[in-house]
Amino acid sequence: MQTILRIFSYLGKYPKLATAQLVCAILMTLMLLVFPMMTGRIKREVIDGGEIEKLWPYVAVVVVAFFLRDFFNCLRILINNIFEQKAIYDLRSSLYNKLQRLRLKWFDERRTGDIMTRVAEDVPQMERVLIDGIEQGLIALLQVLIVTIFLFTRSPILAISALAPLPLLIIGAWLYTRHAGKRYRIVRKATGEMNAMLHDNIAGIRQIKSYAAEDDEFACFNQSSAQVRDANLTVMKAWAIYSPTMSFFNSIGYTLVLAIGAWQIYHHGLDNAVLLEFFTIIWALYEPLGRLHQLNQMAQSSRAAAERVFTILDEEDEIHATDGADLPQPTRGHVKFQNLSFSYSAQPTLTNITLEAQPGQTIALVGTTGAGKSTIVNLLCRFYEYDSGSITIDNTELNTISKKSLRSTIGYVTQDAFLFNGPVRENLHLGKRDASDEEMWSALKAANADQFVSELPDALDTIVGERGVKLSGGERQRLSIARALLKNPPILLLDEATASVDSETERLIQEALEHLMKNRTAFVIAHRLSTIRDADMIHVLDRGQIIESGSHEELMNKNGKYAELSHQSFLK
């Protein structure tokens, strides 16, 4: 119940719309009573009393009442749609904003497909209980209340007969609801896992095809899909028993009204017009009860979906994601690590790292895979929070700086240059939102990317495909460098920026990097000697510790780990 109430809390921001909808719902429901009232009068005054001249005025009242009922219903639906769409917009906005503010480690521990399911499918499930919850729930409750009052004013005994199945309906709803949440949670979990597998398979389709693993992956997907099917069938079996049972209990009410009404007419002289009034309005008592049963099912499904969405909304934000101090401007780029230690889990990743980069210097980080090079870069971006020690930029402690301010001063070029599935122009705008075409072409030229971009079918407006699949690796990398140039950051991070490209492409990228690194503090991770030999300082890492430091010549003369890596062609 707490989860359902939390869903409806998103409606609280719009009290005027809620009030207007309630007024329309009450007026619409009151109009329902006109027909049985006029039916009773026609029976007593026109049919039994012979006052035929009253027939058409009563008929006109009924027609006007039906028109007003539908008019108020039309207004209510329009208001309802505006009301709920505003609430759903707020919910989606809150969820997306939360995803932007979550720690990177949170994403490391979850599958992308499951996260997408929560946004793309679980939110619409919540939307259903918001829209239909008011659409069906509010109207149904009002209708039951007003019709019940009307019935008691006509005949308390018949009204009690009509309400006799109510305890059975309540018990049935309780029995259904008791385990419904568990059933729907299984459905949502199975759906999330299936979508996560689908996302992984689409992202890895080249690997699947290259290993001829289509049949195996097809079998795995079918197995996951079968779990969704079985979970949904369990839900439907329960509903198949619940819904007809509730309908049968409603039928008992009709039967009791008929039997007791006839008994009252025969033995106690009940006006038969009252029984006619009951049968013209009693549907308006049982029909909303049926809608409440459907709403119950919908609420259980929405509750399971909402639990998954609220799990995200209740996660802790990144530390200083939006608050904290701003870096002093202009940022000089003096970066210092002092006795820094960090671990992803129980296993230490970095231990007592101490290094310094003066403004404009290039610092190279060298070591075998897993030595901790990328972790240093990730900590400087505050993708993760270090355990002990300190990092300062221009003598300001890193963990006191707002992440927005920090990351606005850092340019990050990775080995796997990520491009969004849009035009070249939009990918460059990530570096500078208001960049003009002239600025973009200037950055492309400095990145040695202007020639190939100008040869694309629509130049800056060419769609690059998902993750830039329509471009080569070297072209993607140069666009990534152009994007960093547009950002014009005082601190630059290069993580394997020239890996896995041919020598000519490497030359073009290296020239672009020289333009990019000019007059900036740069941290360079690389395996190629050409990328780091001119660095001001090279630090060699092994198992999370700095074991050597110096220039290229100094380290070669030491004949230590760096020289060993060089001789093994690791840096060639």
XYZ file of N, CA, C and O in Angstrom, residues 362-550:
756
model
N 53.118 17.107 -19.305
C 52.545 15.840 -19.747
C 53.088 14.722 -18.867
O 54.296 14.530 -18.765
N 52.167 14.010 -18.235
C 52.522 12.907 -17.348
C 52.062 11.608 -18.006
O 50.879 11.458 -18.343
N 52.973 10.682 -18.196
C 52.639 9.397 -18.812
C 52.543 8.324 -17.733
O 53.342 8.290 -16.789
N 51.547 7.449 -17.883
C 51.344 6.325 -16.974
C 51.525 5.035 -17.763
O 50.845 4.814 -18.765
N 52.460 4.205 -17.325
C 52.842 3.001 -18.066
C 52.731 1.800 -17.133
O 52.991 1.897 -15.929
N 52.368 0.670 -17.705
C 52.312 -0.562 -16.917
C 51.477 -1.602 -17.636
O 50.774 -1.303 -18.608
N 51.594 -2.822 -17.169
C 50.826 -3.898 -17.787
C 49.350 -3.743 -17.437
O 48.964 -2.948 -16.591
N 48.508 -4.527 -18.107
C 47.070 -4.495 -17.855
C 46.782 -4.806 -16.388
O 47.315 -5.755 -15.830
N 45.912 -3.974 -15.780
C 45.557 -4.187 -14.380
C 46.490 -3.522 -13.394
O 46.336 -3.691 -12.180
N 47.456 -2.763 -13.896
C 48.425 -2.126 -12.992
C 47.814 -0.964 -12.224
O 48.330 -0.569 -11.178
N 46.708 -0.370 -12.730
C 46.048 0.732 -12.041
C 46.075 2.051 -12.784
O 45.695 3.076 -12.230
N 46.514 2.032 -14.054
C 46.639 3.282 -14.826
C 45.279 3.968 -15.007
O 45.123 5.154 -14.704
N 44.307 3.208 -15.520
C 42.985 3.804 -15.772
C 42.297 4.209 -14.482
O 41.507 5.158 -14.465
N 42.583 3.508 -13.401
C 41.978 3.855 -12.114
C 42.405 5.249 -11.682
O 41.602 6.019 -11.135
N 43.680 5.586 -11.908
C 44.158 6.940 -11.566
C 43.354 7.992 -12.320
O 42.919 9.004 -11.750
N 43.143 7.745 -13.597
C 42.367 8.675 -14.414
C 40.921 8.756 -13.921
O 40.329 9.840 -13.825
N 40.340 7.598 -13.592
C 38.955 7.575 -13.117
C 38.797 8.330 -11.797
O 37.789 9.005 -11.564
N 39.788 8.230 -10.935
C 39.731 8.956 -9.660
C 39.872 10.455 -9.874
O 39.246 11.247 -9.162
N 40.684 10.845 -10.842
C 40.851 12.272 -11.125
C 39.536 12.871 -11.647
O 39.227 14.038 -11.394
N 38.757 12.071 -12.354
C 37.434 12.521 -12.834
C 36.363 12.396 -11.755
O 35.220 12.795 -11.972
N 36.718 11.778 -10.644
C 35.784 11.472 -9.564
C 34.652 10.563 -10.031
O 33.500 10.682 -9.605
N 34.994 9.627 -10.920
C 34.047 8.564 -11.228
C 33.911 7.643 -10.024
O 32.887 6.989 -9.828
N 34.957 7.583 -9.228
C 34.962 6.842 -7.969
C 35.610 7.732 -6.911
O 36.348 8.664 -7.236
N 35.321 7.433 -5.643
C 35.875 8.202 -4.537
C 37.031 7.426 -3.912
O 36.892 6.235 -3.601
N 38.182 8.088 -3.737
C 39.344 7.396 -3.185
C 39.164 7.160 -1.687
O 38.425 7.850 -0.998
N 39.869 6.134 -1.207
C 39.715 5.710 0.188
C 40.521 6.585 1.150
O 40.040 6.944 2.232
N 41.752 6.903 0.783
C 42.601 7.703 1.663
C 43.603 8.482 0.816
O 43.758 8.227 -0.380
N 44.303 9.399 1.465
C 45.212 10.267 0.721
C 44.470 11.467 0.178
O 43.375 11.808 0.651
N 45.048 12.116 -0.820
C 44.382 13.299 -1.375
C 44.785 13.510 -2.829
O 45.825 13.056 -3.289
N 43.885 14.213 -3.528
C 44.172 14.729 -4.869
C 43.799 16.201 -4.837
O 42.711 16.556 -4.357
N 44.662 17.042 -5.310
C 44.358 18.470 -5.369
C 44.552 18.985 -6.785
O 45.398 18.502 -7.539
N 43.723 19.963 -7.133
C 43.885 20.705 -8.384
C 44.020 22.169 -8.005
O 43.121 22.734 -7.359
N 45.135 22.759 -8.363
C 45.430 24.141 -7.985
C 45.240 24.325 -6.464
O 44.626 25.293 -6.001
N 45.728 23.318 -5.711
C 45.713 23.320 -4.246
C 44.309 23.225 -3.641
O 44.129 23.480 -2.450
N 43.319 22.868 -4.431
C 41.964 22.646 -3.934
C 41.692 21.143 -3.880
O 41.859 20.448 -4.881
N 41.294 20.648 -2.698
C 41.048 19.219 -2.526
C 39.926 18.761 -3.456
O 38.868 19.394 -3.540
N 40.192 17.653 -4.143
C 39.280 17.191 -5.193
C 37.888 16.901 -4.654
O 36.882 17.244 -5.292
N 37.797 16.247 -3.492
C 36.480 15.837 -2.997
C 35.682 16.971 -2.362
O 34.619 16.739 -1.794
N 36.192 18.208 -2.464
C 35.396 19.365 -2.049
C 34.860 20.135 -3.246
O 34.137 21.114 -3.078
N 35.234 19.679 -4.445
C 34.846 20.366 -5.675
C 33.576 19.717 -6.225
O 33.450 18.492 -6.235
N 32.628 20.521 -6.681
C 31.445 19.948 -7.321
C 31.884 19.221 -8.589
O 32.785 19.675 -9.307
N 31.259 18.090 -8.832
C 31.674 17.284 -9.979
C 31.412 18.006 -11.303
O 32.134 17.811 -12.275
N 30.377 18.810 -11.340
C 30.113 19.561 -12.565
C 31.251 20.527 -12.860
O 31.724 20.623 -14.002
N 31.695 21.239 -11.822
C 32.802 22.177 -12.008
C 34.081 21.438 -12.378
O 34.832 21.864 -13.268
N 34.334 20.319 -11.690
C 35.544 19.541 -11.946
C 35.579 19.036 -13.387
O 36.565 19.237 -14.114
N 34.502 18.380 -13.806
C 34.508 17.723 -15.115
C 34.432 18.715 -16.262
O 34.781 18.376 -17.398
N 33.977 19.939 -15.963
C 33.982 20.956 -17.018
C 35.392 21.424 -17.348
O 35.630 22.043 -18.391
N 36.356 21.113 -16.451
C 37.743 21.524 -16.698
C 38.597 20.380 -17.239
O 39.795 20.557 -17.448
N 37.985 19.197 -17.446
C 38.740 18.024 -17.881
C 38.240 17.546 -19.242
O 37.034 17.419 -19.466
N 39.175 17.283 -20.141
C 38.857 16.640 -21.413
C 39.309 15.193 -21.361
O 40.421 14.905 -20.912
N 38.455 14.263 -21.797
C 38.739 12.837 -21.649
C 38.617 12.175 -23.017
O 37.554 12.163 -23.615
N 39.730 11.630 -23.502
C 39.739 10.908 -24.781
C 40.130 9.464 -24.484
O 41.220 9.204 -23.979
N 39.221 8.537 -24.777
C 39.443 7.136 -24.434
C 39.827 6.325 -25.668
O 39.714 6.789 -26.810
N 40.243 5.098 -25.418
C 40.595 4.187 -26.511
C 39.382 3.896 -27.373
O 39.443 3.920 -28.592
N 38.247 3.612 -26.722
C 37.013 3.322 -27.442
C 36.220 4.613 -27.529
O 35.396 4.913 -26.671
N 36.492 5.410 -28.553
C 35.849 6.720 -28.695
C 34.347 6.535 -28.897
O 33.913 5.998 -29.918
N 33.550 6.963 -27.937
C 32.103 6.771 -28.007
C 31.462 7.919 -28.758
O 31.690 9.088 -28.462
N 30.649 7.572 -29.766
C 29.868 8.563 -30.496
C 28.396 8.197 -30.389
O 28.031 7.016 -30.417
N 27.545 9.214 -30.273
C 26.113 8.980 -30.188
C 25.539 8.786 -31.587
O 26.084 9.275 -32.584
N 24.426 8.081 -31.648
C 23.785 7.793 -32.933
C 23.044 9.038 -33.415
O 21.835 9.172 -33.286
N 23.803 9.950 -33.974
C 23.259 11.199 -34.478
C 24.250 11.803 -35.454
O 25.240 11.169 -35.836
N 24.023 13.023 -35.891
C 24.947 13.657 -36.832
C 26.272 14.033 -36.177
O 26.377 14.129 -34.951
N 27.273 14.254 -37.014
C 28.588 14.692 -36.529
C 28.436 15.952 -35.688
O 29.054 16.098 -34.626
N 27.578 16.854 -36.141
C 27.395 18.135 -35.476
C 26.990 17.946 -34.002
O 27.534 18.581 -33.113
N 26.029 17.047 -33.753
C 25.557 16.843 -32.383
C 26.641 16.221 -31.505
O 26.741 16.530 -30.313
N 27.450 15.344 -32.081
C 28.540 14.745 -31.309
C 29.585 15.783 -30.942
O 30.167 15.725 -29.855
N 29.822 16.740 -31.812
C 30.772 17.809 -31.501
C 30.194 18.786 -30.483
O 30.923 19.344 -29.658
N 28.865 18.975 -30.537
C 28.232 19.900 -29.600
C 28.356 19.426 -28.156
O 28.178 20.221 -27.227
N 28.651 18.168 -27.956
C 28.870 17.680 -26.599
C 30.060 18.402 -25.964
O 30.079 18.631 -24.755
N 31.040 18.761 -26.770
C 32.197 19.496 -26.273
C 31.895 20.952 -26.003
O 32.392 21.534 -25.027
N 31.061 21.546 -26.843
C 30.671 22.939 -26.659
C 29.295 23.130 -27.267
O 29.134 23.089 -28.495
N 28.284 23.320 -26.426
C 26.891 23.321 -26.881
C 26.601 24.413 -27.903
O 25.789 24.231 -28.801
N 27.236 25.564 -27.756
C 26.933 26.688 -28.643
C 28.003 26.883 -29.717
O 28.126 27.979 -30.287
N 28.770 25.844 -30.014
C 29.841 25.968 -31.017
C 29.263 26.286 -32.391
O 28.286 25.685 -32.832
N 29.872 27.238 -33.070
C 29.451 27.581 -34.432
C 30.075 26.605 -35.422
O 30.996 25.851 -35.085
N 29.576 26.610 -36.649
C 30.156 25.748 -37.685
C 31.631 26.075 -37.898
O 32.459 25.182 -38.107
N 31.950 27.351 -37.835
C 33.341 27.758 -38.036
C 34.238 27.164 -36.947
O 35.331 26.660 -37.230
N 33.763 27.207 -35.697
C 34.533 26.633 -34.588
C 34.680 25.119 -34.751
O 35.737 24.548 -34.467
N 33.619 24.479 -35.212
C 33.677 23.025 -35.389
C 34.671 22.641 -36.477
O 35.466 21.708 -36.305
N 34.636 23.352 -37.596
C 35.582 23.041 -38.674
C 37.023 23.319 -38.243
O 37.946 22.595 -38.629
N 37.197 24.351 -37.417
C 38.539 24.647 -36.922
C 39.044 23.514 -36.022
O 40.202 23.091 -36.124
N 38.165 23.013 -35.159
C 38.542 21.901 -34.282
C 38.790 20.630 -35.099
O 39.728 19.870 -34.817
N 37.978 20.400 -36.110
C 38.161 19.223 -36.970
C 39.493 19.297 -37.708
O 40.189 18.283 -37.862
N 39.852 20.482 -38.145
C 41.123 20.638 -38.844
C 42.294 20.347 -37.908
O 43.250 19.647 -38.283
N 42.219 20.865 -36.684
C 43.286 20.612 -35.724
C 43.388 19.140 -35.355
O 44.465 18.648 -34.994
N 42.250 18.424 -35.462
C 42.230 16.998 -35.144
C 42.478 16.125 -36.372
O 42.287 14.899 -36.305
N 42.868 16.741 -37.502
C 43.080 16.000 -38.754
C 41.836 15.220 -39.172
O 41.913 14.108 -39.704
N 40.664 15.824 -38.915
C 39.407 15.152 -39.239
C 38.591 15.934 -40.264
O 37.557 15.450 -40.715
N 39.059 17.121 -40.644
C 38.250 17.946 -41.546
C 38.088 17.327 -42.926
O 37.018 17.418 -43.543
N 39.131 16.636 -43.407
C 39.053 16.087 -44.760
C 37.999 14.978 -44.866
O 37.142 15.011 -45.746
N 38.046 14.011 -43.945
C 37.097 12.909 -44.084
C 35.667 13.366 -43.760
O 34.699 12.867 -44.337
N 35.505 14.345 -42.842
C 34.164 14.847 -42.545
C 33.594 15.578 -43.750
O 32.412 15.430 -44.079
N 34.414 16.349 -44.435
C 33.937 17.078 -45.616
C 33.538 16.130 -46.737
O 32.725 16.483 -47.605
N 34.092 14.899 -46.744
C 33.771 13.923 -47.774
C 32.564 13.050 -47.423
O 32.106 12.255 -48.249
N 32.058 13.193 -46.199
C 30.854 12.446 -45.812
C 29.654 12.967 -46.597
O 29.644 14.131 -47.037
N 28.621 12.140 -46.804
C 27.484 12.543 -47.651
C 26.870 13.886 -47.265
O 26.557 14.694 -48.124
N 26.684 14.124 -45.955
C 26.077 15.375 -45.501
C 27.005 16.161 -44.585
O 26.551 16.984 -43.767
N 28.304 15.892 -44.694
C 29.314 16.604 -43.892
C 28.934 16.590 -42.406
O 28.766 15.520 -41.825
N 28.764 17.763 -41.797
C 28.478 17.833 -40.362
C 27.133 17.219 -39.989
O 26.908 16.870 -38.828
N 26.243 17.095 -40.961
C 24.907 16.562 -40.677
C 24.797 15.067 -40.984
O 23.700 14.511 -40.969
N 25.914 14.417 -41.243
C 25.910 12.986 -41.526
C 25.676 12.203 -40.237
O 26.326 12.440 -39.225
N 24.729 11.250 -40.285
C 24.465 10.376 -39.136
C 25.592 9.348 -39.041
O 25.880 8.647 -40.008
N 26.207 9.235 -37.870
C 27.379 8.356 -37.729
C 27.018 6.935 -37.306
O 27.889 6.060 -37.283
N 25.742 6.684 -36.972
C 25.339 5.344 -36.556
C 25.594 5.114 -35.080
O 26.282 5.894 -34.412
N 25.020 4.032 -34.566
C 25.171 3.728 -33.148
C 26.637 3.485 -32.811
O 27.315 2.699 -33.448
N 27.108 4.213 -31.792
C 28.513 4.162 -31.354
C 29.471 4.529 -32.490
O 30.644 4.169 -32.466
N 28.974 5.249 -33.514
C 29.818 5.669 -34.634
C 30.204 4.543 -35.560
O 31.270 4.572 -36.187
N 29.293 3.549 -35.710
C 29.633 2.337 -36.457
C 29.905 2.616 -37.939
O 30.586 1.834 -38.611
N 29.406 3.732 -38.471
C 29.606 4.044 -39.892
C 30.981 4.645 -40.178
O 31.323 4.882 -41.334
N 31.756 4.887 -39.125
C 33.089 5.450 -39.281
C 34.132 4.423 -38.879
O 33.853 3.482 -38.135
N 35.340 4.610 -39.347
C 36.431 3.730 -38.926
C 36.873 4.095 -37.511
O 36.522 5.159 -36.990
N 37.687 3.227 -36.908
C 38.168 3.500 -35.559
C 38.981 4.768 -35.487
O 38.839 5.572 -34.554
N 39.842 5.000 -36.466
C 40.655 6.212 -36.481
C 39.821 7.459 -36.670
O 40.105 8.510 -36.073
N 38.765 7.372 -37.506
C 37.884 8.524 -37.718
C 37.106 8.849 -36.445
O 36.952 10.019 -36.084
N 36.639 7.819 -35.774
C 35.940 8.058 -34.505
C 36.868 8.731 -33.496
O 36.464 9.632 -32.770
N 38.107 8.257 -33.464
C 39.052 8.808 -32.492
C 39.341 10.273 -32.791
O 39.415 11.101 -31.871
N 39.482 10.610 -34.035
C 39.768 11.995 -34.382
C 38.566 12.907 -34.100
O 38.732 14.062 -33.718
N 37.361 12.394 -34.293
C 36.177 13.176 -33.914
C 36.144 13.388 -32.402
O 35.767 14.459 -31.915
N 36.559 12.368 -31.663
C 36.613 12.486 -30.211
C 37.621 13.553 -29.790
O 37.381 14.331 -28.860
N 38.738 13.612 -30.489
C 39.755 14.633 -30.196
C 39.238 16.019 -30.557
O 39.440 16.990 -29.812
N 38.538 16.131 -31.689
C 37.953 17.422 -32.080
C 36.943 17.888 -31.036
O 36.865 19.079 -30.707
N 36.195 16.946 -30.497
C 35.221 17.275 -29.450
C 35.931 17.825 -28.218
O 35.477 18.792 -27.592
N 37.054 17.208 -27.837
C 37.825 17.686 -26.693
C 38.434 19.057 -26.972
O 38.537 19.905 -26.081
N 38.850 19.284 -28.220
C 39.400 20.596 -28.590
C 38.351 21.691 -28.446
O 38.648 22.803 -28.003
N 37.108 21.368 -28.823
C 36.033 22.350 -28.680
C 35.792 22.680 -27.206
O 35.495 23.818 -26.862
N 35.930 21.688 -26.361
C 35.732 21.910 -24.932
C 36.817 22.806 -24.363
O 36.589 23.567 -23.429
N 38.030 22.694 -24.943
C 39.169 23.527 -24.549
C 39.458 23.432 -23.054
O 39.511 24.443 -22.332
N 39.675 22.216 -22.537
C 39.871 22.041 -21.096
C 41.318 22.309 -20.689
O 42.247 22.039 -21.447
N 41.556 22.777 -19.462
C 42.931 22.979 -19.001
C 43.623 21.670 -18.620
O 44.845 21.619 -18.562
N 42.834 20.617 -18.343
C 43.396 19.306 -17.973
C 42.893 18.266 -18.975
O 41.708 18.221 -19.291
N 43.796 17.432 -19.448
C 43.468 16.465 -20.486
C 43.850 15.061 -20.031
O 44.933 14.842 -19.480
N 42.947 14.106 -20.272
C 43.194 12.705 -19.952
C 43.111 11.891 -21.237
O 42.093 11.936 -21.938
N 44.194 11.176 -21.550
C 44.242 10.350 -22.765
C 44.465 8.906 -22.346
O 45.515 8.557 -21.830
N 43.454 8.070 -22.572
C 43.513 6.672 -22.166
C 43.624 5.792 -23.407
O 42.633 5.524 -24.080
N 44.834 5.369 -23.722
C 45.095 4.496 -24.884
C 44.532 5.106 -26.168
O 43.914 4.419 -26.980
N 44.740 6.394 -26.368
C 44.072 7.095 -27.471
C 44.547 6.660 -28.848
O 43.872 6.901 -29.848
N 45.720 6.019 -28.953
C 46.215 5.599 -30.268
C 46.297 4.083 -30.383
O 46.972 3.560 -31.273
N 45.638 3.368 -29.496
C 45.699 1.898 -29.543
C 44.887 1.368 -30.710
O 43.907 1.971 -31.143
N 45.301 0.240 -31.240
C 44.541 -0.530 -32.231
C 44.268 0.232 -33.518
O 43.186 0.146 -34.097
N 45.232 1.036 -33.982
C 45.096 1.688 -35.285
C 46.380 1.464 -36.074
O 47.437 1.158 -35.514
N 46.265 1.630 -37.377
C 47.439 1.429 -38.219
C 48.383 2.612 -38.082
O 48.052 3.645 -37.475
N 49.571 2.475 -38.658
C 50.621 3.483 -38.450
C 50.248 4.835 -39.039
O 50.553 5.882 -38.446
N 49.590 4.846 -40.211
C 49.212 6.118 -40.826
C 48.147 6.814 -39.992
O 48.214 8.033 -39.758
N 47.170 6.034 -39.532
C 46.129 6.610 -38.679
C 46.731 7.086 -37.369
O 46.357 8.139 -36.833
N 47.685 6.315 -36.853
C 48.348 6.716 -35.618
C 49.057 8.055 -35.810
O 49.022 8.913 -34.921
N 49.690 8.242 -36.968
C 50.383 9.499 -37.230
C 49.394 10.662 -37.217
O 49.660 11.720 -36.611
N 48.238 10.473 -37.867
C 47.225 11.525 -37.905
C 46.694 11.827 -36.509
O 46.508 12.988 -36.126
N 46.453 10.762 -35.745
C 45.948 10.945 -34.382
C 47.000 11.616 -33.508
O 46.702 12.502 -32.708
N 48.266 11.196 -33.688
C 49.345 11.759 -32.878
C 49.497 13.250 -33.150
O 49.694 14.054 -32.217
N 49.389 13.636 -34.411
C 49.452 15.065 -34.746
C 48.295 15.813 -34.088
O 48.457 16.919 -33.567
N 47.112 15.184 -34.122
C 45.939 15.811 -33.504
C 46.133 15.948 -32.000
O 45.778 16.970 -31.391
N 46.713 14.924 -31.388
C 46.944 14.967 -29.945
C 47.946 16.054 -29.571
O 47.827 16.687 -28.513
N 48.939 16.270 -30.424
C 49.907 17.317 -30.140
C 49.230 18.689 -30.106
O 49.552 19.538 -29.275
N 48.282 18.892 -31.034
C 47.505 20.134 -31.001
C 46.680 20.205 -29.719
O 46.562 21.256 -29.081
N 46.089 19.071 -29.358
C 45.203 19.027 -28.197
C 45.962 19.259 -26.891
O 45.493 19.945 -25.984
N 47.161 18.685 -26.788
C 47.913 18.725 -25.529
C 48.667 20.040 -25.321
O 49.158 20.303 -24.220
N 48.765 20.849 -26.344
C 49.541 22.077 -26.263
C 48.997 22.992 -25.165
O 47.814 23.302 -25.114
N 49.878 23.377 -24.273
C 49.561 24.299 -23.175
C 48.509 23.744 -22.210
O 47.755 24.507 -21.589
N 48.420 22.420 -22.090
C 47.483 21.804 -21.149
C 48.228 20.807 -20.272
O 49.219 20.220 -20.692
N 47.713 20.613 -19.074
C 48.205 19.524 -18.236
C 47.589 18.232 -18.761
O 46.361 18.135 -18.868
N 48.438 17.263 -19.095
C 47.922 16.042 -19.724
C 48.411 14.805 -18.982
O 49.587 14.704 -18.608
N 47.480 13.867 -18.779
C 47.813 12.544 -18.263
C 47.581 11.553 -19.402
O 46.467 11.459 -19.935
N 48.642 10.833 -19.759
C 48.595 9.966 -20.932
C 48.828 8.520 -20.505
O 49.821 8.195 -19.860
N 47.865 7.662 -20.885
C 48.051 6.216 -20.726
C 48.277 5.651 -22.120
O 47.471 5.866 -23.020
N 49.378 4.945 -22.311
C 49.656 4.431 -23.650
C 50.594 3.243 -23.578
O 51.374 3.089 -22.629
N 50.512 2.422 -24.614
C 51.435 1.294 -24.761
C 52.473 1.575 -25.834
O 53.435 0.828 -25.973
N 52.258 2.634 -26.604
C 53.155 2.913 -27.721
C 54.199 3.956 -27.303
O 53.866 5.009 -26.758
N 55.418 3.647 -27.605
C 56.535 4.498 -27.202
C 56.409 5.892 -27.790
O 56.733 6.886 -27.146
N 55.907 5.970 -29.023
C 55.824 7.262 -29.701
C 54.894 8.221 -28.974
O 55.039 9.445 -29.081
N 53.968 7.675 -28.217
C 52.990 8.517 -27.536
C 53.546 9.144 -26.271
O 53.145 10.242 -25.871
N 54.514 8.489 -25.630
C 54.916 8.924 -24.285
C 56.386 9.304 -24.143
O 56.771 9.839 -23.108
N 57.202 9.050 -25.148
C 58.651 9.261 -24.953
C 58.992 10.710 -24.693
O 60.006 11.019 -24.071
N 58.170 11.646 -25.147
C 58.444 13.067 -24.931
C 57.732 13.623 -23.692
O 57.733 14.838 -23.470
N 57.129 12.747 -22.906
C 56.428 13.206 -21.703
C 57.411 13.821 -20.712
O 58.585 13.431 -20.633
N 56.932 14.798 -19.931
C 57.780 15.431 -18.920
C 58.139 14.455 -17.804
O 59.233 14.537 -17.228
N 57.231 13.559 -17.494
C 57.485 12.573 -16.446
C 56.706 11.306 -16.779
O 55.543 11.362 -17.170
N 57.386 10.164 -16.640
C 56.765 8.863 -16.869
C 56.745 8.106 -15.543
O 57.782 7.997 -14.870
N 55.575 7.596 -15.186
C 55.437 6.787 -13.977
C 55.090 5.361 -14.388
O 54.136 5.147 -15.136
N 55.843 4.416 -13.889
C 55.604 3.004 -14.188
C 54.865 2.377 -13.013
O 55.326 2.448 -11.871
N 53.706 1.773 -13.304
C 52.898 1.166 -12.248
C 52.951 -0.351 -12.346
O 53.022 -0.922 -13.446
N 52.887 -0.972 -11.188
C 52.817 -2.432 -11.125
C 52.011 -2.811 -9.883
O 52.370 -2.400 -8.767
N 50.929 -3.518 -10.083
C 50.055 -3.961 -8.993
C 49.619 -2.799 -8.088
O 49.638 -2.887 -6.861
N 49.264 -1.706 -8.719
C 48.702 -0.586 -7.980
C 49.705 0.323 -7.314
O 49.323 1.187 -6.511
N 50.997 0.151 -7.602
C 52.019 0.999 -6.993
C 52.922 1.583 -8.070
O 53.152 0.949 -9.111
N 53.447 2.787 -7.800
C 54.450 3.381 -8.696
C 55.803 2.800 -8.315
O 56.267 2.972 -7.186
N 56.412 2.113 -9.277
C 57.704 1.481 -8.974
C 58.875 2.199 -9.629
O 60.027 2.013 -9.221
N 58.592 3.025 -10.634
C 59.654 3.816 -11.284
C 59.078 5.140 -11.755
O 57.908 5.213 -12.149
N 59.918 6.165 -11.773
C 59.514 7.468 -12.287
C 60.720 8.149 -12.909
O 61.853 7.988 -12.420
N 60.471 8.901 -13.975
C 61.555 9.635 -14.625
C 61.210 9.907 -16.074
O 60.128 9.571 -16.563
